[in-house]
Structure formats: structure tokens, C-alpha cells
Coordinates of C-alpha atoms and ligand atoms in Angstrom, one line a residue:
M1 CA 2.8 8.9 -11.0
S2 CA 3.8 5.8 -12.3
T3 CA 7.9 5.6 -12.7
S4 CA 7.5 3.8 -15.8
D5 CA 8.7 6.8 -17.7
G6 CA 11.7 6.4 -15.9
R7 CA 11.6 9.3 -13.6
S8 CA 12.2 8.8 -9.8
V9 CA 10.5 7.5 -7.1
R10 CA 9.0 10.6 -5.3
V11 CA 8.6 10.2 -1.4
A12 CA 6.8 12.1 1.4
L13 CA 8.2 11.7 4.9
L14 CA 5.4 12.1 7.4
G15 CA 7.3 13.1 11.0
C16 CA 10.9 13.2 11.5
G17 CA 11.5 12.3 15.4
T18 CA 13.4 9.1 16.8
V19 CA 12.6 7.5 13.2
G20 CA 12.1 9.5 10.4
S21 CA 15.7 11.3 11.2
E22 CA 17.3 8.5 11.0
V23 CA 15.2 7.6 7.5
V24 CA 16.6 11.3 6.5
R25 CA 20.1 10.1 6.9
L26 CA 20.3 7.0 5.7
L27 CA 17.9 7.8 2.6
T28 CA 20.9 10.9 2.1
E29 CA 23.8 8.8 3.0
Q30 CA 22.8 6.1 0.5
A31 CA 21.0 7.7 -2.3
D32 CA 23.0 6.2 -5.1
E33 CA 22.5 2.8 -3.8
L34 CA 19.4 2.8 -3.1
G35 CA 18.3 3.9 -6.4
A36 CA 20.5 1.4 -8.3
R37 CA 18.5 -1.4 -6.0
A38 CA 15.1 0.3 -6.4
G39 CA 15.8 0.7 -10.5
A40 CA 15.1 4.3 -10.0
P41 CA 16.0 7.1 -8.1
V42 CA 14.2 8.2 -5.1
E43 CA 14.2 11.2 -4.3
L44 CA 12.8 12.7 -1.0
A45 CA 10.1 15.0 -2.2
G46 CA 8.7 16.3 1.1
I47 CA 9.1 16.3 5.0
A48 CA 6.1 16.7 7.1
V49 CA 6.7 17.8 10.8
R50 CA 4.6 19.8 13.8
R51 CA 6.7 22.6 14.2
P52 CA 9.1 22.9 11.1
D53 CA 11.2 26.0 12.8
K54 CA 12.2 23.6 15.4
H55 CA 14.5 21.6 12.7
P56 CA 17.1 23.9 11.0
E57 CA 19.1 20.1 10.3
L58 CA 16.7 19.5 7.7
P59 CA 16.5 20.7 4.2
Q60 CA 14.3 23.7 4.2
D61 CA 12.9 23.1 1.0
L62 CA 11.4 19.8 1.7
L63 CA 9.8 20.8 5.2
T64 CA 6.1 21.7 5.9
A65 CA 3.7 21.3 8.5
D66 CA 1.0 20.6 6.5
A67 CA 1.2 16.7 6.3
A68 CA -2.7 16.5 4.5
A69 CA -1.4 18.6 1.4
L70 CA 1.7 16.7 1.2
V71 CA -0.1 13.5 0.9
E72 CA -2.1 15.7 -2.1
S73 CA 1.1 16.6 -4.0
D74 CA 2.8 14.7 -6.7
V75 CA 4.3 11.9 -5.1
D76 CA 4.6 8.3 -5.5
V77 CA 4.8 6.7 -1.8
V78 CA 3.7 8.2 1.6
V79 CA 6.4 6.6 4.2
E80 CA 4.4 7.6 7.6
L81 CA 6.2 7.9 11.0
V82 CA 3.9 10.3 13.0
G83 CA 2.0 7.8 15.3
G84 CA -1.1 7.5 16.6
I85 CA -4.1 7.4 14.6
E86 CA -5.9 10.5 14.0
P87 CA -5.2 12.4 11.6
V88 CA -2.6 9.7 9.8
R89 CA -5.6 6.9 9.3
S90 CA -7.4 9.8 7.6
W91 CA -3.8 10.8 5.4
L92 CA -2.8 7.2 4.7
L93 CA -6.6 6.1 3.8
T94 CA -6.3 9.5 0.7
A95 CA -3.1 8.2 -0.2
L96 CA -4.0 4.8 -1.0
R97 CA -7.1 5.7 -2.8
K98 CA -5.1 8.1 -4.6
G99 CA -2.5 4.8 -5.8
K100 CA 0.3 6.0 -3.9
S101 CA 2.2 3.2 -1.9
V102 CA 2.6 3.8 2.1
V103 CA 5.0 2.6 4.3
T104 CA 4.4 2.9 8.1
A105 CA 5.9 1.6 11.4
N106 CA 2.6 2.3 13.3
K107 CA 1.3 -0.6 15.0
A108 CA -1.0 1.1 17.1
L109 CA -3.0 2.1 14.1
L110 CA -2.1 -1.2 11.8
S111 CA -3.6 -3.1 14.8
E112 CA -7.1 -1.3 14.6
Y113 CA -7.4 -0.3 11.2
S114 CA -5.3 -3.3 9.2
A115 CA -8.4 -3.7 7.1
E116 CA -9.7 -0.8 6.2
L117 CA -6.3 0.3 5.0
S118 CA -5.9 -3.1 3.2
E119 CA -9.1 -2.8 1.2
A120 CA -8.1 0.8 0.1
A121 CA -4.7 -0.5 -0.6
D122 CA -6.3 -3.2 -2.5
A123 CA -8.8 -1.5 -4.7
A124 CA -6.2 1.5 -6.1
G125 CA -3.9 -1.5 -6.6
A126 CA -1.2 0.1 -3.9
D127 CA 1.6 -1.2 -1.4
L128 CA 0.9 -1.2 2.1
Y129 CA 4.2 -2.2 3.6
F130 CA 5.1 -2.4 7.6
E131 CA 7.9 -4.3 8.5
A132 CA 9.0 -1.4 11.0
A133 CA 5.7 -1.7 12.8
V134 CA 6.6 -5.1 14.5
A135 CA 10.2 -5.7 16.3
G136 CA 12.0 -3.0 14.5
A137 CA 14.8 -3.9 12.6
I138 CA 14.4 -7.8 12.5
P139 CA 12.6 -9.1 9.6
L140 CA 9.6 -10.8 10.6
L141 CA 6.7 -10.1 8.6
R142 CA 8.1 -10.4 5.5
P143 CA 9.2 -14.0 6.5
L144 CA 5.5 -14.2 8.0
R145 CA 3.8 -13.1 4.5
E146 CA 6.4 -14.5 2.2
S147 CA 8.6 -16.7 3.3
L148 CA 6.3 -19.0 5.0
A149 CA 2.9 -18.3 2.7
G150 CA 3.8 -22.0 2.0
D151 CA 3.5 -23.6 5.6
R152 CA 1.1 -24.0 8.8
I153 CA 2.3 -21.7 11.3
T154 CA 1.0 -22.9 14.7
K155 CA 2.7 -20.3 17.1
V156 CA 4.1 -17.1 17.3
M157 CA 5.8 -16.6 20.7
G158 CA 8.4 -13.7 21.8
I159 CA 9.6 -10.4 23.4
V160 CA 8.3 -7.5 20.7
N161 CA 8.5 -4.4 23.3
G162 CA 11.7 -3.2 23.6
T163 CA 11.2 -1.0 26.6
T164 CA 9.8 -3.3 29.0
N165 CA 12.3 -5.8 27.9
F166 CA 15.0 -3.2 28.5
I167 CA 13.3 -2.1 32.4
L168 CA 12.7 -5.9 33.1
S169 CA 16.0 -6.9 32.2
A170 CA 17.4 -3.9 34.5
M171 CA 15.4 -5.2 37.2
D172 CA 16.3 -8.5 37.2
S173 CA 20.8 -8.0 36.6
T174 CA 21.1 -4.8 38.7
G175 CA 17.9 -4.5 40.8
A176 CA 17.4 -0.6 39.4
G177 CA 14.3 0.9 39.8
Y178 CA 11.0 0.9 37.8
A179 CA 10.7 4.7 36.7
E180 CA 14.6 5.6 36.5
T181 CA 15.1 2.6 34.0
L182 CA 11.9 3.7 32.1
D183 CA 13.0 7.3 31.9
E184 CA 16.6 5.8 30.5
A185 CA 14.3 3.6 27.9
S186 CA 13.0 7.2 26.9
R187 CA 16.0 9.1 26.7
L188 CA 17.4 6.1 24.3
G189 CA 14.3 6.7 21.9
Y190 CA 12.9 3.1 22.8
A191 CA 9.7 4.5 24.7
E192 CA 6.5 5.4 22.5
A193 CA 5.9 8.9 23.0
D194 CA 3.1 7.9 26.1
P195 CA 5.3 5.5 27.5
T196 CA 2.2 3.8 29.4
A197 CA 1.9 2.1 26.1
D198 CA 4.8 0.3 26.6
V199 CA 4.3 -0.8 30.2
D200 CA 1.1 -1.3 29.9
G201 CA 1.5 -3.6 27.0
Y202 CA -0.3 -1.8 24.6
D203 CA 2.3 -1.7 22.2
A204 CA 2.9 -5.6 22.6
A205 CA -0.7 -6.3 22.2
S206 CA -0.9 -4.1 18.7
K207 CA 2.0 -6.0 17.7
A208 CA 0.4 -9.3 18.7
A209 CA -2.8 -8.4 16.7
I210 CA -0.5 -7.4 13.5
L211 CA 1.7 -11.2 14.2
A212 CA -1.4 -13.4 14.8
S213 CA -3.3 -11.9 11.5
L214 CA -0.5 -12.6 9.4
A215 CA 0.2 -16.0 11.1
F216 CA -3.4 -17.3 11.1
H217 CA -4.3 -15.5 8.0
S218 CA -7.4 -13.9 10.0
R219 CA -8.5 -10.5 11.2
V220 CA -6.9 -9.9 14.7
T221 CA -7.4 -6.3 16.3
A222 CA -5.6 -4.9 19.4
A223 CA -9.2 -5.0 21.0
D224 CA -9.3 -9.2 20.6
V225 CA -5.9 -9.4 22.7
H226 CA -5.5 -10.2 26.2
R227 CA -3.3 -8.0 27.7
E228 CA -1.3 -7.1 30.9
G229 CA 1.6 -4.5 31.4
I230 CA 4.7 -4.8 33.6
S231 CA 3.2 -2.2 36.1
S232 CA 2.2 -5.1 38.1
V233 CA 5.5 -6.6 38.2
T234 CA 7.4 -6.7 41.5
A235 CA 10.3 -6.9 43.3
S236 CA 8.8 -10.1 45.0
D237 CA 8.0 -11.7 41.4
I238 CA 11.4 -11.2 40.5
A239 CA 12.9 -12.5 43.3
A240 CA 10.4 -15.5 43.3
A241 CA 11.5 -16.1 39.8
K242 CA 15.2 -16.0 40.6
A243 CA 14.7 -18.6 43.1
L244 CA 13.9 -20.6 41.0
G245 CA 16.4 -20.1 38.3
R246 CA 13.4 -18.6 36.1
T247 CA 13.5 -14.8 34.8
V248 CA 10.5 -12.5 34.0
K249 CA 9.5 -11.6 30.7
L250 CA 7.1 -9.4 28.9
L251 CA 5.2 -12.4 26.1
A252 CA 3.6 -12.0 23.3
I253 CA 1.9 -15.2 22.4
C254 CA -0.2 -15.9 19.2
E255 CA -1.3 -19.3 19.2
R256 CA -3.4 -21.8 16.7
V257 CA -5.8 -23.7 19.0
T258 CA -7.8 -26.4 18.0
A259 CA -10.8 -27.9 20.0
D260 CA -11.7 -31.7 20.8
D261 CA -14.1 -31.3 18.0
G262 CA -11.0 -29.9 16.3
A263 CA -12.8 -26.6 15.4
E264 CA -9.6 -23.9 15.2
S265 CA -9.6 -20.8 17.0
V266 CA -6.6 -17.9 17.6
S267 CA -5.4 -17.0 21.2
A268 CA -3.4 -13.5 21.2
R269 CA -2.0 -12.4 24.7
V270 CA 0.4 -10.5 26.3
H271 CA 1.5 -11.0 29.8
P272 CA 4.5 -10.8 32.1
V273 CA 5.6 -14.8 32.5
M274 CA 8.4 -16.5 34.1
L275 CA 10.7 -18.4 31.8
E276 CA 13.7 -20.8 33.0
R277 CA 16.9 -18.9 32.6
S278 CA 18.1 -21.7 30.2
H279 CA 14.9 -20.9 27.4
P280 CA 16.5 -18.8 24.5
L281 CA 14.0 -15.7 25.0
A282 CA 15.6 -15.8 28.6
G283 CA 18.7 -14.4 27.7
V284 CA 17.2 -11.5 25.1
G285 CA 18.3 -8.2 27.4
G286 CA 18.2 -4.7 27.0
A287 CA 15.9 -3.6 23.9
F288 CA 16.5 -6.2 21.7
N289 CA 13.3 -8.3 20.7
A290 CA 13.7 -12.1 19.7
V291 CA 10.3 -14.0 18.0
F292 CA 9.7 -17.9 17.9
V293 CA 7.6 -19.3 15.0
E294 CA 6.6 -22.6 14.7
A295 CA 5.1 -24.3 11.9
D296 CA 4.0 -27.5 10.6
A297 CA 7.2 -28.4 8.2
A298 CA 9.6 -25.7 9.1
G299 CA 9.7 -26.5 12.5
E300 CA 10.7 -24.3 14.8
L301 CA 12.6 -20.9 13.7
M302 CA 13.9 -17.7 15.9
F303 CA 14.2 -14.3 14.5
Y304 CA 16.7 -12.1 16.9
G305 CA 17.7 -8.1 16.8
Q306 CA 17.4 -4.8 17.6
G307 CA 13.4 -4.2 18.2
A308 CA 13.3 -0.2 18.8
G309 CA 15.5 2.9 18.5
G310 CA 15.7 5.3 15.3
A311 CA 18.3 3.6 13.2
P312 CA 17.1 -0.3 13.7
T313 CA 14.0 0.8 12.9
A314 CA 14.8 3.2 10.4
S315 CA 16.7 0.5 8.7
A316 CA 13.2 -2.0 8.2
V317 CA 11.3 1.1 6.9
L318 CA 14.3 1.9 4.0
G319 CA 14.0 -2.1 3.2
D320 CA 10.1 -1.3 2.6
L321 CA 10.5 2.0 1.0
V322 CA 13.5 0.1 -1.5
A323 CA 10.8 -2.7 -2.2
V324 CA 7.7 -0.3 -3.0
A325 CA 9.7 1.5 -5.1
R326 CA 10.8 -1.2 -7.0
N327 CA 7.3 -2.4 -7.6
R328 CA 6.4 0.9 -8.9
V329 CA 9.5 0.6 -11.1
L330 CA 9.0 -2.8 -12.6
G331 CA 4.9 -2.4 -12.2
G332 CA 4.2 -5.6 -9.6
R333 CA 2.3 -5.4 -6.1
G334 CA 3.7 -6.5 -3.1
P335 CA 1.7 -9.3 -0.9
R336 CA -2.2 -8.3 -0.4
E337 CA -4.1 -8.9 3.2
S338 CA -4.4 -12.4 3.6
A339 CA -7.6 -12.9 5.9
H340 CA -9.2 -16.3 4.4
A341 CA -8.7 -18.7 7.2
N342 CA -11.1 -16.3 8.8
L343 CA -10.3 -17.9 12.7
P344 CA -12.5 -17.0 16.0
V345 CA -10.6 -15.5 18.7
R346 CA -10.4 -17.5 21.8
P347 CA -11.5 -15.8 25.3
M348 CA -8.4 -15.5 27.8
G349 CA -10.2 -17.7 29.8
Q350 CA -10.5 -20.5 27.7
T351 CA -6.9 -20.5 26.8
P352 CA -4.8 -23.2 28.4
T353 CA -2.0 -22.1 30.5
R354 CA 0.1 -23.0 33.7
Y355 CA 0.8 -20.7 36.7
H356 CA 3.6 -20.2 39.2
V357 CA 1.9 -19.4 42.8
S358 CA 4.3 -18.1 45.7
L359 CA 2.5 -18.4 49.2
D360 CA 3.5 -17.6 52.7
V361 CA 1.5 -20.2 54.5
A362 CA 1.4 -21.0 58.2
D363 CA 3.6 -23.5 59.5
R364 CA 1.6 -26.7 61.0
P365 CA 0.8 -30.0 59.5
G366 CA -2.2 -30.6 56.9
V367 CA -1.3 -27.3 55.1
L368 CA -0.2 -28.2 52.3
A369 CA -2.7 -30.9 51.9
Q370 CA -5.3 -27.9 52.4
V371 CA -3.9 -25.7 49.7
A372 CA -3.7 -28.5 47.6
Q373 CA -7.3 -29.4 47.6
V374 CA -8.1 -25.8 46.6
F375 CA -6.0 -26.6 43.2
A376 CA -8.2 -30.3 42.9
D377 CA -11.4 -28.8 43.8
H378 CA -10.9 -26.3 40.6
G379 CA -9.7 -28.9 38.4
V380 CA -5.7 -28.2 38.2
S381 CA -3.4 -30.2 38.4
I382 CA 0.1 -29.4 40.1
A383 CA 3.7 -30.3 38.6
A384 CA 5.8 -29.3 41.5
V385 CA 5.5 -28.3 44.8
R386 CA 8.6 -26.7 46.8
Q387 CA 8.3 -25.8 50.8
R388 CA 10.7 -23.6 52.5
D389 CA 10.3 -23.5 56.5
G390 CA 10.4 -19.9 58.2
L391 CA 9.8 -19.4 62.1
S392 CA 6.0 -19.7 62.2
T393 CA 5.5 -19.4 58.3
A394 CA 6.5 -21.7 55.5
S395 CA 7.3 -20.6 51.6
L396 CA 5.2 -22.7 49.4
V397 CA 6.1 -22.5 45.9
I398 CA 3.4 -24.5 43.1
V399 CA 3.8 -24.7 39.5
T400 CA 0.7 -26.3 37.6
H401 CA 0.1 -28.1 34.8
L402 CA -1.6 -26.6 31.9
A403 CA -5.4 -26.1 32.7
P404 CA -8.1 -22.7 31.4
D405 CA -6.5 -19.8 32.8
A406 CA -9.8 -19.1 34.1
A407 CA -9.6 -22.2 36.6
L408 CA -6.4 -21.4 37.4
D409 CA -7.6 -17.7 38.0
A410 CA -10.4 -19.2 40.6
T411 CA -8.2 -20.9 42.4
V412 CA -5.6 -18.0 43.2
E413 CA -8.8 -16.0 44.4
A414 CA -9.8 -19.2 46.6
I415 CA -6.4 -19.7 48.2
G416 CA -5.6 -16.2 48.8
K417 CA -9.4 -16.0 51.1
M418 CA -7.7 -18.9 52.9
D419 CA -7.1 -18.9 56.8
V420 CA -3.8 -20.4 56.6
V421 CA -2.5 -18.2 53.5
R422 CA -0.4 -15.5 55.2
E423 CA 0.1 -13.6 51.7
V424 CA 0.2 -14.5 48.0
V425 CA 3.5 -13.2 47.2
S426 CA 3.9 -14.0 43.4
V427 CA 1.2 -15.4 40.7
M428 CA 2.5 -15.7 36.9
R429 CA 2.4 -17.7 33.8
V430 CA 4.8 -20.0 33.4
E431 CA 6.1 -20.6 30.1
G432 CA 8.7 -22.6 27.5
E433 CA 8.7 -25.6 29.6
D434 CA 7.2 -29.4 29.4
T435 CA 3.7 -29.7 30.4
Ligands
NAD501 N1 10.9 5.0 18.3 C1 11.3 3.9 18.1 O1 12.1 2.8 18.3 C2 10.0 2.8 16.9 C3 10.2 1.6 16.6 C4 9.1 0.9 15.8 C5 7.9 1.8 15.6 N2 8.4 2.8 15.7 C6 6.9 3.8 15.2 O2 7.5 5.0 14.3 C7 6.3 6.0 14.7 C8 7.1 7.3 15.1 O3 7.9 6.7 16.0 P1 9.1 8.1 16.5 O4 9.4 7.5 17.9 O5 9.6 8.3 15.5 O6 8.2 9.3 16.6 P2 8.7 10.6 17.4 O7 7.5 11.1 18.5 O8 10.1 10.9 17.8 O9 8.4 11.5 15.9 C9 7.2 12.3 15.8 C10 7.1 12.9 14.6 O10 5.5 13.3 14.2 C11 5.5 15.1 13.8 N3 4.3 15.0 14.1 C12 3.4 14.7 15.3 N4 2.4 15.2 14.7 C13 2.3 15.7 13.3 C14 1.7 16.1 12.4 N5 0.3 16.5 13.2 N6 1.6 17.0 10.9 C15 3.5 16.5 11.1 N7 4.4 15.9 11.8 C16 3.8 15.6 13.2 C17 6.4 15.1 14.8 O11 6.9 16.4 14.5 C18 7.7 14.2 15.1 O12 8.9 14.5 14.0 C19 5.3 5.8 15.5 O13 4.2 5.1 14.9 C20 6.1 4.3 16.5 O14 4.7 3.7 17.2 C21 9.1 3.9 16.3
HSE502 N1 8.2 1.6 22.0 C1 8.5 0.5 20.9 C2 9.7 0.8 20.6 C3 9.3 -0.2 18.7 O1 8.1 -0.5 18.2 C4 9.0 -0.6 22.1 O2 9.8 -0.1 23.2 O3 9.3 -1.7 21.6
NA503 NA1 10.6 -5.9 12.0

């Protein structure tokens, strides 16, 4: 199994779809260079796909439909690009328990079973690498796990789903419809096999769980992440944002929150936000991703690049493959799971956020004061108000200061029940502005 005897590093590839096919292409085209960087030839020993007969373009002698048998065969590294939980979880546990290193892009699996997979890797002295699982081609997990291991990270915030960013960018710039843009994202290979994982925020929530776990040295799973997708973002929301010089983005936000008594917790959430157009994340279009990291000593860092698609994702997979192959050749190991801080997860209702609320209200004296009173009753402080008069109604835009999310939510519910409020046109959280 080890390559200290000078033989090649044998690789099993599970899955050869959008990402896997690009991994095969790059592995084939760059075989010599990859071998030189790894310190031994990197040899593709087998490719498991669901239907081998559908892949005339692949080397037929390498193809199999039996992924479990390929994992058990004489390979050193398993590269998993199938996706989903089972049977992938079982295959990867088998591989790790047998001391084979694993490279995967499977954020759905990692955000639920990282602890189990990491423990199996540790027990057998194998590597578990997953740079492609978050923000595609962008080197982000290695900087968090290694480059920033000596710093104290306080916040990780960014656009981590290419499909929803592609859709929101199109809605904002061309007014394109939701369904047609989603079809285009699927055709381009950005969307998950089930695109509801993208539009309902599950994919971004999985990535937020992985980011929060690494950034805060804790175990955060997808179930811990507050999740809202973009299916509820309306043309009214986009228009309300535009009218204020803002744009709508789906963000993953992971924060270290310190309570008054000094107790620390982690807040991890995915939801649409309004951002000022001057904010660096506002200009991130198409399937691109961008992530801000704030750390005590480093200050603010920004990572930007292609977050989805076959070739960009394959770049991250191959980087991991060279790293695990190098570890095999030289006899070392990559970073292990670091969960020593063990911080609890703060419920969304207690997380401080800011709201933007657009209302159509009756245009008569005293209405603004009545609405403002409801905010005050809930302990929510208003940062800015804008009013525009219509014929019989006025449009009122209110942006709050930071308040517990539950208090803001209750305020909006109470306002929606007021007689003077004709319509709650848009409610959205605001990020990236001074409180
Ligand atoms: N497409 C992207 O932009 C992207 C980016 C980052 C991460 N990922 C992740 O990479 C993984 C693969 O994504 P994809 O877009 O390439 O998916 P895909 O649907 O294009 O490919 C999946 C592959 O798995 C194979 N497969 C399915 N069931 C199998 C089984 N039981 N046995 C053997 N093979 C089986 C299929 O034949 C296919 O080749 C997923 O975890 C996904 O979340 C994708
Ligand atoms: N479906 C994902 C792929 C990259 O993880 C996206 O759209 O970002
Ligand atoms: Na990445």
C-alpha cells in the first residue's frame, strides 16, 4: 500500500460526471507534472460510475459499476465525486479504515459526518482532504486549516453557492426569470443533482457548517445552521433593494459571538441579505464565489474565484490529490480535525441581525409614529427611515440597528397586522454596513 517502495500512487475515482470527467482529463493531460510534484507517478487504477456502458469516452479497462469493490482493491487513494450520503459514507469509511486516503468534494456528507470520517482517518493514519467541497476552485479550507491555524478567526462570510448567485445576478441585472436561469445553471454544471439543494440553501448550509467547524475549531453540522434559500426572494425584494442602491445576495455567515459574561458561541446561518452596491460581495456575479475571513491578527482577508463547474472544482480536487500523494510518498500526514474549542451553537433568534422593511401604509398623519412605536415596543432601534408619498398610500422603508433576530421577526409580524399597513412589500436582513 505505501509508496515508500517507489511504486506509483494508485487512485480509485468514484463518480465521473461534471467534476469527475474533468479530473480524468487533467490527470491524463498532466500526468508527468503531477507525478513530479507528488514525488511518484499518480496512476488512475479504476473509475466507478453508475452506468459504464454510457462512457465510451473513458478507458474501458478502468471502468466498473462496483464502487465498493474498487475501494477494497489495491489502491492508495480514493477520490469521491459521486455525492450524497449513502452508499458513499460506507465506501469512504471502508477506505479510511483500511488506511487509504480520501479526497472528496461532498459537502452534504462532510457537513453531517465529518466527525465520524475524521475519527476513522485518525485511527488508521490516513488523510481526509476536501478543498473542493467549499467554494470550488478557491483555496479556502487549506488557508483556514493551515495558514490561519495560528490566528483567532472571528467571522467567515461570503457567497458560497454558485447556482443561487448566478440566478440572483441575472434577476438583478436583466430581470431574467427564476426558472429559466436555474435551467441554465444546471446546463452549465453548477447546480446539484437535485437543484433544490441549491435554491433552498441546503448546499450553502452544508458549506457554512464546514467553514464554521474549521474556523472555530468546533463541530458544527448542517442541522446547526439556520437556513433560508432564495425561493422566497421576489421581484419586489430585488426592486426594493435597487431603489436603495442595494442588491440581494445569498450569504453564508459564520460568526464567533461573545456574550456579556464572556461566554463564546458560534452563529452559523444562510439567508438572503441586502448589500450596498459598493460592498465587495455585491459585485460578485454569475457562479463566482467570494468569502471574507476576519481574524484578530490578520485582519480582513478576501478569497474570490470560481465556486462551481467541472474544471474549477477539479482543480481543487487535483490539488488535494497531489497533497495526499505527496504525504504517502514522504510518509507524512495532512492536518487532522481540530475541534478542541468545542463551542456551542447560538440559536438564530438570539443572533444579532439588522432588518430592512419596506411597507405600503395609509397616507395620513401619525402613521409613521404608530409604526415606529411597534419597533420600540419590541426593543428594536431604527437606524433610518425613508418615506415616499403615493395617492392614497405611502411607501415606508425602515432599516434597523442590530437587534436579536427573534425581536426583529416579532416586530415584522406585529406590523403586518396593523390596520394602517396595506402591505409588507419586502423584509430582508442587511449586512456589511455600520450598525
Ligand atoms: N458540479 C459542481 O460544480 C460541484 C462543485 C463542487 C462540489 N461538487 C460536488 O462534487 C460531487 C459530484 O458532483 P457532479 O456535479 O460531478 O455530479 P454528477 O451528477 O455530474 O456526477 C456524479 C457521478 O457519480 C456517478 N454515480 C452515481 N451513483 C453511483 C454509484 N452508485 N456507483 C458508482 N458511480 C455512481 C454517476 O455515474 C456520475 O458519474 C458532489 O458531491 C457535488 O456536490 C460539485
Ligand atoms: N451546486 C454548487 C456546486 C459547487 O459546490 C453551487 O452551485 O455552488
Ligand atoms: Na475550495
